[in-house]
Coordinates of C-alpha atoms in Angstrom, one line a residue:
M190 CA 74.6 108.8 73.6
R191 CA 75.8 105.4 74.6
T192 CA 79.4 106.5 74.2
E193 CA 78.7 109.5 76.5
K194 CA 77.2 107.2 79.2
H195 CA 80.1 104.8 78.9
S196 CA 82.5 107.7 79.3
K197 CA 80.8 109.0 82.4
R198 CA 80.7 105.5 83.9
R199 CA 84.4 105.1 83.2
I200 CA 85.2 108.5 84.8
H201 CA 83.1 107.5 87.8
F202 CA 84.9 104.2 88.1
L203 CA 88.3 105.7 87.9
S204 CA 87.4 108.4 90.4
Y205 CA 86.1 105.9 92.9
S206 CA 89.1 103.6 92.4
L207 CA 91.4 106.6 93.1
L208 CA 89.4 107.2 96.3
L209 CA 90.0 103.6 97.4
L210 CA 93.7 103.9 96.5
V211 CA 93.9 107.0 98.7
L212 CA 92.2 105.1 101.5
A213 CA 94.7 102.2 101.1
F214 CA 97.6 104.6 101.1
V215 CA 96.5 106.4 104.3
T216 CA 95.7 103.1 106.0
I217 CA 99.1 101.5 105.3
L218 CA 100.9 104.8 106.0
I219 CA 99.4 104.8 109.5
A220 CA 99.4 101.1 110.3
S221 CA 102.6 99.7 108.7
K222 CA 106.1 100.2 110.1
N223 CA 107.4 100.1 106.5
S224 CA 105.8 103.5 105.8
P225 CA 107.7 106.8 105.7
L226 CA 106.1 107.7 109.0
Y227 CA 108.4 105.2 110.7
L228 CA 112.2 105.3 111.2
F229 CA 112.6 101.5 111.2
N230 CA 110.7 98.2 111.2
D231 CA 111.8 96.1 114.1
W232 CA 109.7 93.1 113.4
V233 CA 112.0 90.1 113.0
D234 CA 109.8 88.3 110.5
L235 CA 109.6 91.2 108.1
N236 CA 113.4 91.7 108.3
A237 CA 113.9 88.0 107.5
F238 CA 111.6 88.4 104.4
M239 CA 113.7 91.4 103.4
T240 CA 116.9 89.5 103.7
M241 CA 115.5 86.6 101.7
G242 CA 114.3 88.9 99.0
K243 CA 117.6 90.8 98.8
G244 CA 119.5 87.5 98.8
W245 CA 117.4 86.2 95.9
L246 CA 117.8 89.4 94.0
N247 CA 121.6 89.1 94.3
G248 CA 121.9 85.5 93.2
L249 CA 121.3 83.5 96.4
I250 CA 118.8 80.7 96.0
P251 CA 116.1 80.5 98.7
Y252 CA 116.3 77.4 100.8
R253 CA 119.5 76.2 99.2
D254 CA 121.6 79.2 100.2
L255 CA 119.4 80.8 102.8
F256 CA 117.2 78.9 105.3
E257 CA 113.8 80.3 105.9
Q258 CA 110.4 78.7 106.2
K259 CA 107.8 80.7 104.2
G260 CA 106.9 80.1 100.6
P261 CA 108.8 81.2 97.5
V262 CA 106.0 83.5 96.2
L263 CA 106.5 85.6 99.4
Y264 CA 110.2 85.9 98.8
F265 CA 109.6 86.8 95.1
I266 CA 107.4 89.7 96.3
F267 CA 110.2 90.8 98.7
A268 CA 112.7 90.5 95.9
I269 CA 110.6 93.0 93.9
A270 CA 110.4 95.2 97.0
N271 CA 114.2 95.2 97.2
A272 CA 114.5 96.0 93.5
I273 CA 112.3 99.0 94.0
S274 CA 114.2 100.4 97.0
R275 CA 116.9 99.2 99.4
T276 CA 114.8 100.8 102.2
Y277 CA 111.4 99.6 103.4
F278 CA 109.7 101.9 100.9
G279 CA 109.5 99.2 98.2
I280 CA 107.5 96.8 100.4
F281 CA 105.4 99.8 101.6
L282 CA 104.4 100.5 98.0
I283 CA 103.6 96.8 97.5
E284 CA 101.5 96.8 100.7
V285 CA 99.5 99.8 99.4
L286 CA 98.8 98.0 96.1
F287 CA 97.8 94.8 97.8
F288 CA 95.6 96.7 100.3
F289 CA 94.0 98.6 97.4
A290 CA 93.2 95.3 95.8
T291 CA 91.7 94.2 99.1
L292 CA 89.5 97.3 99.3
F293 CA 88.5 96.8 95.7
M294 CA 87.2 93.3 96.6
V295 CA 85.6 94.6 99.8
N296 CA 83.7 97.2 97.7
K297 CA 82.7 94.6 95.1
I298 CA 81.1 92.4 97.8
A299 CA 79.5 95.4 99.6
R300 CA 77.9 96.7 96.4
R301 CA 75.9 93.5 96.1
Y302 CA 73.8 94.7 99.1
L303 CA 74.5 98.5 99.6
P304 CA 74.6 101.8 97.7
L305 CA 77.9 103.3 96.8
R306 CA 78.1 105.6 99.8
E307 CA 77.5 102.9 102.3
S308 CA 79.9 100.6 100.5
F309 CA 82.7 103.1 101.0
L310 CA 81.8 103.1 104.7
V311 CA 82.3 99.4 104.7
C312 CA 85.7 99.9 103.1
V313 CA 86.7 102.3 105.9
L314 CA 85.4 100.0 108.6
M315 CA 87.3 97.1 107.1
S316 CA 90.5 99.1 106.9
W317 CA 90.2 99.6 110.6
I318 CA 89.5 95.9 111.4
L319 CA 92.2 94.5 109.0
T320 CA 94.9 96.6 110.7
M321 CA 93.9 96.1 114.3
S322 CA 96.5 95.6 117.0
P323 CA 97.9 93.3 118.3
Y324 CA 97.1 91.1 115.2
F325 CA 98.5 93.4 112.6
T326 CA 102.1 93.4 113.7
G327 CA 104.7 95.5 111.9
G328 CA 103.3 95.4 108.3
G329 CA 104.2 93.3 105.3
S330 CA 103.0 90.0 106.9
V331 CA 102.0 87.0 104.9
E332 CA 98.5 87.3 106.1
E333 CA 98.1 91.0 105.2
L334 CA 99.3 90.3 101.6
S335 CA 96.8 87.4 101.3
Y336 CA 93.6 89.3 102.3
V337 CA 92.5 89.8 98.7
F338 CA 92.7 86.1 97.9
I339 CA 90.5 85.2 101.0
L340 CA 88.0 87.8 100.0
Y341 CA 87.8 86.3 96.5
S342 CA 86.8 82.9 98.1
I343 CA 84.0 84.7 100.0
D344 CA 82.9 86.5 96.8
L345 CA 82.9 83.1 95.0
V346 CA 80.4 81.7 97.4
L347 CA 78.1 84.7 96.8
E348 CA 78.4 84.4 93.0
L349 CA 77.8 80.7 93.1
S350 CA 74.7 81.3 95.2
D351 CA 73.3 83.4 92.3
N352 CA 74.0 80.7 89.7
S353 CA 72.7 77.5 91.3
F354 CA 76.2 76.8 92.6
K355 CA 77.5 76.0 89.1
I356 CA 81.0 77.2 88.8
T357 CA 82.3 78.8 85.5
N358 CA 85.6 78.0 83.9
K359 CA 86.9 81.4 84.7
Q360 CA 85.9 81.0 88.4
A361 CA 87.5 77.6 88.5
F362 CA 90.7 78.9 87.0
L363 CA 91.0 81.9 89.3
S364 CA 90.2 79.7 92.3
G365 CA 93.0 77.3 91.3
L366 CA 95.3 80.2 90.7
F367 CA 94.6 81.8 94.1
F368 CA 94.8 78.5 95.8
S369 CA 98.3 78.1 94.3
V370 CA 99.3 81.6 95.4
L371 CA 98.3 80.9 99.0
F372 CA 99.9 77.4 98.9
W373 CA 103.3 78.8 97.8
I374 CA 103.1 81.8 100.2
K375 CA 102.0 79.9 103.4
Y376 CA 100.3 76.7 102.8
T377 CA 98.3 76.7 106.1
M378 CA 96.1 79.5 104.5
V379 CA 94.5 77.3 101.8
G380 CA 91.6 76.1 104.0
S381 CA 88.9 78.2 102.3
Y382 CA 89.7 77.0 98.8
L383 CA 90.3 73.5 99.9
A384 CA 86.9 73.3 101.6
A385 CA 85.1 74.9 98.6
F386 CA 86.6 72.5 96.2
I387 CA 85.8 69.4 98.3
I388 CA 82.1 70.5 98.8
L389 CA 81.6 71.5 95.2
F390 CA 83.2 68.2 94.1
G391 CA 80.7 66.4 96.3
L392 CA 77.8 68.5 95.1
Y393 CA 78.5 67.9 91.4
L394 CA 78.8 64.2 92.1
Y395 CA 75.5 64.2 93.9
R396 CA 73.8 66.1 91.1
R397 CA 75.5 64.0 88.5
Q398 CA 76.9 67.1 86.8
I399 CA 79.9 65.3 85.4
Y400 CA 80.7 67.9 82.8
T401 CA 80.8 70.7 85.4
L402 CA 82.9 68.5 87.7
L403 CA 85.4 67.7 85.0
S404 CA 85.6 71.3 83.8
M405 CA 86.1 72.6 87.4
T406 CA 88.8 70.0 87.9
L407 CA 90.6 70.9 84.7
F408 CA 90.5 74.6 84.9
S409 CA 91.3 74.7 88.7
L410 CA 94.3 72.5 88.0
L411 CA 95.4 74.8 85.2
G412 CA 95.2 77.7 87.6
F413 CA 97.1 75.8 90.2
M414 CA 99.9 74.8 87.8
T415 CA 100.2 78.4 86.6
I416 CA 102.2 79.1 89.8
T417 CA 103.3 75.6 90.7
A418 CA 105.0 74.7 87.4
P419 CA 107.4 77.8 87.4
V420 CA 108.2 77.2 91.1
L421 CA 109.1 73.5 90.5
I422 CA 111.0 74.2 87.3
Y423 CA 113.0 77.0 88.8
F424 CA 114.1 75.1 91.9
G425 CA 114.6 72.0 89.9
L426 CA 117.0 73.8 87.5
H427 CA 118.9 75.2 90.5
N428 CA 119.2 71.8 92.2
A429 CA 117.1 73.1 95.1
L430 CA 114.0 71.0 95.1
D431 CA 115.1 68.9 98.1
D432 CA 116.0 72.2 99.9
L433 CA 112.6 73.6 99.1
K434 CA 110.9 70.4 100.4
F435 CA 113.0 70.4 103.6
C436 CA 112.7 74.1 104.5
Y437 CA 109.1 74.8 103.4
F438 CA 107.4 71.5 104.2
T439 CA 109.5 69.2 106.5
S440 CA 110.8 71.9 108.9
N441 CA 107.3 73.4 109.3
I442 CA 105.6 70.0 109.8
S443 CA 108.3 68.1 111.8
L444 CA 110.7 70.5 113.6
Y445 CA 108.2 72.3 115.8
P446 CA 107.3 69.8 118.5
N447 CA 103.7 70.5 119.5
N448 CA 102.1 67.4 120.8
P449 CA 103.3 65.2 117.9
S450 CA 101.4 62.2 119.2
A451 CA 98.1 64.0 118.9
T452 CA 95.4 62.5 116.7
F453 CA 93.8 64.2 113.7
I454 CA 90.5 64.6 115.6
W455 CA 92.3 66.0 118.7
K456 CA 94.0 68.6 116.5
I457 CA 90.7 69.7 114.9
I458 CA 89.1 70.1 118.4
N459 CA 92.2 71.9 119.6
A460 CA 92.1 74.3 116.6
T461 CA 88.5 75.1 117.3
T462 CA 89.2 75.7 121.0
L463 CA 92.1 78.0 120.2
Y464 CA 89.9 80.0 117.9
I465 CA 87.1 80.4 120.5
N466 CA 89.5 81.2 123.3
K467 CA 91.1 84.0 121.2
Y468 CA 87.8 85.7 120.4
T469 CA 86.2 85.3 123.9
N470 CA 89.1 87.5 125.2
N471 CA 88.2 90.3 122.8
P472 CA 84.5 91.5 123.0
L473 CA 84.7 93.2 119.5
L474 CA 86.0 90.1 117.8
L475 CA 83.5 87.9 119.7
F476 CA 80.7 90.1 118.4
I477 CA 81.9 90.2 114.8
F478 CA 83.1 86.6 114.4
V479 CA 80.8 84.6 116.7
F480 CA 77.5 86.4 117.3
M481 CA 77.3 88.0 113.8
L482 CA 78.1 84.6 112.3
I483 CA 75.1 83.2 114.1
Y484 CA 73.0 86.1 112.7
L485 CA 74.2 85.3 109.2
I486 CA 73.1 81.7 109.6
V487 CA 69.6 82.5 111.0
S488 CA 68.9 85.5 108.7
K489 CA 68.2 85.4 105.0
R490 CA 69.3 89.0 104.4
I491 CA 72.8 88.2 103.1
L492 CA 73.0 84.4 102.7
Q493 CA 69.6 83.5 101.3
T494 CA 69.7 79.7 100.9
D495 CA 70.7 76.9 103.3
F496 CA 73.4 75.6 101.0
S497 CA 75.0 79.1 100.7
K498 CA 75.1 79.3 104.5
F499 CA 76.6 75.8 104.6
L500 CA 79.3 76.6 102.0
Y501 CA 80.2 80.0 103.6
C502 CA 80.6 78.3 107.0
A503 CA 82.6 75.5 105.5
I504 CA 85.1 77.8 103.8
Y505 CA 85.4 79.8 107.1
F506 CA 85.9 76.8 109.3
G507 CA 88.2 75.2 106.7
L508 CA 90.5 78.3 107.0
I509 CA 90.3 78.1 110.8
L510 CA 91.3 74.5 110.8
T511 CA 94.3 74.8 108.4
T512 CA 95.5 78.0 110.2
L513 CA 95.4 76.6 113.7
Y514 CA 95.8 72.9 113.1
G515 CA 99.5 73.0 114.1
G516 CA 98.6 74.4 117.5
R517 CA 100.6 77.6 117.4
T518 CA 98.7 80.8 118.2
Y519 CA 100.8 83.9 117.5
N520 CA 98.4 86.9 117.3
Y521 CA 99.2 87.5 113.6
Y522 CA 98.1 84.0 112.7
F523 CA 94.5 85.1 113.3
L524 CA 94.8 88.0 110.8
I525 CA 94.1 85.7 107.9
L526 CA 90.6 85.2 109.3
F527 CA 89.7 88.9 109.5
P528 CA 88.5 89.2 105.9
F529 CA 85.5 87.1 107.1
S530 CA 84.3 90.2 109.0
I531 CA 83.1 91.6 105.6
L532 CA 79.6 90.1 105.8
P533 CA 79.0 91.0 109.4
V534 CA 80.1 94.6 108.7
I535 CA 77.8 94.7 105.6
S536 CA 74.9 93.5 107.8
L537 CA 75.6 96.2 110.4
I538 CA 75.7 99.0 107.8
Y539 CA 72.6 97.6 106.0
F540 CA 70.8 97.8 109.4
M541 CA 72.0 101.4 109.9
E542 CA 70.9 102.3 106.4
Q543 CA 67.4 101.0 107.0
K544 CA 67.0 102.8 110.4
H545 CA 69.1 105.9 110.1
N546 CA 69.7 106.7 106.5
S547 CA 70.9 110.3 106.8
K548 CA 74.0 112.3 105.9
T549 CA 74.6 113.0 109.6
S550 CA 74.7 109.4 110.6
F551 CA 76.9 108.5 107.6
G552 CA 79.3 111.3 108.5
L553 CA 79.4 110.2 112.2
M554 CA 80.1 106.6 111.3
L555 CA 82.8 107.7 108.8
A556 CA 84.5 109.8 111.4
F557 CA 84.2 107.0 114.0
S558 CA 85.8 104.6 111.6
F559 CA 88.8 106.9 111.0
I560 CA 89.2 107.6 114.7
M561 CA 89.1 103.8 115.5
M562 CA 91.7 103.2 112.8
L563 CA 94.1 105.7 114.5
G564 CA 93.4 104.3 117.9
S565 CA 93.3 100.6 117.4
N566 CA 96.8 100.2 115.8
N567 CA 99.5 100.6 118.4
N568 CA 102.3 101.0 115.8
L569 CA 101.6 104.7 115.5
L570 CA 103.0 105.2 119.0
N571 CA 106.4 103.9 117.6
S572 CA 106.4 106.4 114.7
K573 CA 108.4 109.5 114.0
L574 CA 105.4 111.4 115.5
Y575 CA 106.7 110.1 118.9
P576 CA 110.5 110.6 118.5
D577 CA 111.4 109.5 122.0
N578 CA 109.5 106.2 121.9
P579 CA 111.3 103.2 123.5
T580 CA 111.9 101.4 120.2
Y581 CA 114.2 104.3 119.1
T582 CA 115.7 105.4 122.4
L583 CA 115.6 104.0 126.0
N584 CA 115.6 106.4 128.9
G585 CA 116.9 109.1 126.6
K586 CA 120.3 107.4 126.4
Y587 CA 120.2 106.6 122.7
K588 CA 119.0 108.8 119.9
E589 CA 118.4 106.1 117.3
P590 CA 117.8 102.4 116.9
F591 CA 120.9 100.2 117.3
Q592 CA 120.6 99.2 113.6
F593 CA 121.6 102.7 112.6
A594 CA 124.6 103.0 114.9
F595 CA 125.8 99.5 114.2
S596 CA 125.5 99.9 110.4
R597 CA 127.8 102.9 110.4
I598 CA 130.5 100.9 112.1
I599 CA 130.0 98.0 109.7
N600 CA 130.0 100.2 106.6
D601 CA 133.3 101.8 107.7
T602 CA 134.9 98.5 107.0
K603 CA 135.8 97.4 103.4
N604 CA 133.8 94.3 102.2
P605 CA 132.2 93.6 105.6
S606 CA 130.4 90.3 106.4
L607 CA 127.9 89.7 109.2
L608 CA 126.4 87.0 111.3
N609 CA 123.1 87.4 113.2
Y610 CA 124.1 85.0 116.0
G611 CA 121.5 83.0 118.0
F612 CA 118.3 84.9 117.3
L613 CA 115.9 85.9 114.6
D614 CA 116.8 88.5 112.0
S615 CA 117.4 91.9 113.7
G616 CA 117.2 93.9 110.5
L617 CA 121.0 94.7 110.5
Y618 CA 121.5 92.7 107.3
H619 CA 119.0 95.0 105.7
H620 CA 120.0 98.3 107.2
A621 CA 123.8 97.8 106.7
D622 CA 123.1 96.4 103.2
V623 CA 125.1 93.3 103.9
L624 CA 124.2 89.9 102.3
P625 CA 124.4 86.8 104.6
S626 CA 127.4 84.6 103.9
N627 CA 126.0 81.4 105.3
R628 CA 122.8 79.4 105.0
Y629 CA 121.6 79.7 108.6
F630 CA 121.9 83.5 108.7
E631 CA 119.6 83.7 111.7
R632 CA 118.4 81.3 114.4
Q633 CA 114.9 80.1 113.8
N634 CA 112.6 79.2 116.7
I635 CA 113.6 75.6 116.4
S636 CA 115.3 73.7 119.2
N637 CA 118.9 72.5 118.9
E638 CA 117.7 68.9 119.3
A639 CA 115.4 69.2 116.2
L640 CA 117.9 71.0 114.0
P641 CA 121.5 70.8 115.4
E642 CA 123.1 71.9 112.2
M643 CA 121.7 75.4 112.5
M644 CA 123.8 76.5 115.5
A645 CA 126.6 74.1 114.6
E646 CA 127.1 76.1 111.4
Q647 CA 126.9 79.4 113.3
N648 CA 129.5 78.3 115.9
E649 CA 131.8 76.9 113.2
I650 CA 131.7 80.3 111.5
I651 CA 132.7 82.0 114.8
A652 CA 135.5 79.4 115.5
K653 CA 137.0 79.8 112.0
R654 CA 136.6 83.6 112.1
R655 CA 134.8 83.6 108.7
V656 CA 132.8 86.8 109.2
T657 CA 133.9 90.4 110.1
F658 CA 131.1 91.2 112.4
V659 CA 128.8 89.3 114.8
I660 CA 125.6 90.7 116.4
T661 CA 124.2 89.1 119.6
R662 CA 121.1 89.6 121.7
T663 CA 120.6 89.0 125.4
S664 CA 118.2 90.0 128.1
S665 CA 119.0 93.4 129.4
D666 CA 119.8 92.1 132.9
V667 CA 122.3 89.5 131.6
S668 CA 126.0 90.4 131.6
E669 CA 128.3 90.0 128.6
E670 CA 130.2 87.1 130.3
K671 CA 127.0 85.2 131.0
G672 CA 125.1 86.0 127.9
V673 CA 127.6 85.9 125.1
P674 CA 129.4 82.6 124.3
K675 CA 133.1 82.5 125.0
N676 CA 134.0 81.6 121.4
I677 CA 132.6 85.0 120.3
R678 CA 134.4 86.9 123.1
S679 CA 137.7 85.1 122.2
N680 CA 137.7 85.8 118.5
Y681 CA 135.9 89.1 118.4
T682 CA 136.1 92.5 120.1
L683 CA 133.0 94.2 121.5
V684 CA 132.7 97.5 119.5
A685 CA 129.2 98.7 120.3
E686 CA 126.4 97.9 122.8
Q687 CA 122.8 99.2 123.0
H688 CA 119.8 98.5 125.1
Q689 CA 116.5 98.7 123.2
Q690 CA 112.9 97.8 123.6
T691 CA 111.3 95.7 120.9
M692 CA 107.8 96.0 119.5
T693 CA 106.8 93.1 121.6
N694 CA 108.0 95.0 124.7
P695 CA 111.0 93.0 126.1
I696 CA 114.1 95.1 126.6
F697 CA 117.2 93.4 125.1
T698 CA 120.9 94.3 125.0
Y699 CA 122.3 94.1 121.5
R700 CA 126.1 93.8 121.1
L701 CA 128.2 94.2 117.9
Y702 CA 131.5 92.4 117.8
Q703 CA 134.3 92.9 115.3
L704 CA 136.9 90.3 114.3
K705 CA 140.2 90.6 116.2
N706 CA 143.4 91.3 114.3

């Protein structure tokens, strides 16, 4: 009898997991430009990650041989993506798996308060919120791949609330492990775990729970070193620790001038102001992240004790501060905060269940969620479903993205080499399947004064004719003579030119140059 019940429970678990996997697949299929619904992903960050992953897979060491500024765990993920497929399909599959893990955590949290049916509705609503434009950019972002780790920090608060805030060794280890993953993907996303550790450390000191304090410290350090030790050993063995330090830490901290004389207190106030300003411009986000946060604080329906409310707010604002402390506010930066919509959404569904618990209301909410998912992500307008969209063709003049036309020219040459001159990765390295031959394979958004060697290396390559092809980008209203440096026009011949609108709407002119005989 017990075996039969266990078998039924297992079948039910697998069936529901499959349903979440299907939801993850459909969501990423629609929202991510890496999916088969899209001809090409024109997001420069994603293409830089693909280049780094492909380079690492082919023997180039991140930071030492290729300059980029995200963490090594991210490039390891993209190396796996390139091993799966030389197209975007590899990272698409990884996105689906990560989003499935995200929905699994969403469901785990929702099931604390809601029946299974309503928990699935929470998963659908969260799928919509987590892929909302303009915050969800082209797919495959650092923030998107980190959702599940942020959700675990929220779940940790809820579990600690049920256990007098005494952390287990397993929880401490996993928290240290996930802290390490975030630290080595993009270290500005560690705020939730950092705040949790600081507050728990203080709590255990106050309670004089020395054994709990020591075990938390030990097991969280073990979790942290599970990722950190291999990273340091690998780059140490390849004589690249200094390169890792410079590219990942120094360049991010020092080379982006953003009021460098500002004090610590000013930066905290500024981060809070940036957060509030962003959400006051979006009524939906204002409701979810501000008004519903106030509701969670004053209500005891979800967070039942004052300390659980304090800890929840602490990990939330800890993440806000580390994310926005630097003062930059690209839309996708805010995406890492979106997992904190989980408790507001649960509260709303809980209220609906109490007032309108019927199959009709459930069905209408489910349909509404799917419709909003389709309508709130603008990427779909750039998919194959709209073959004449401006990211593929402009005014009907071109029938495909420039990456396709330029790649055919490049691949007609034996052993071609390529330089992406003066701007962020266009995706041509990826589509033409050409590895960079120099460290500064793209121009980062760093001024020449802060990092003069970047453009110095690119200009030296042009002057010494070290690559076969060069791609440039200018505004569409700028002529070749004014927009393209003379050293390129002197050493290379213009072989292709195409105007194309980007996903961020500017229209650029892309030019491909080939080395003169």
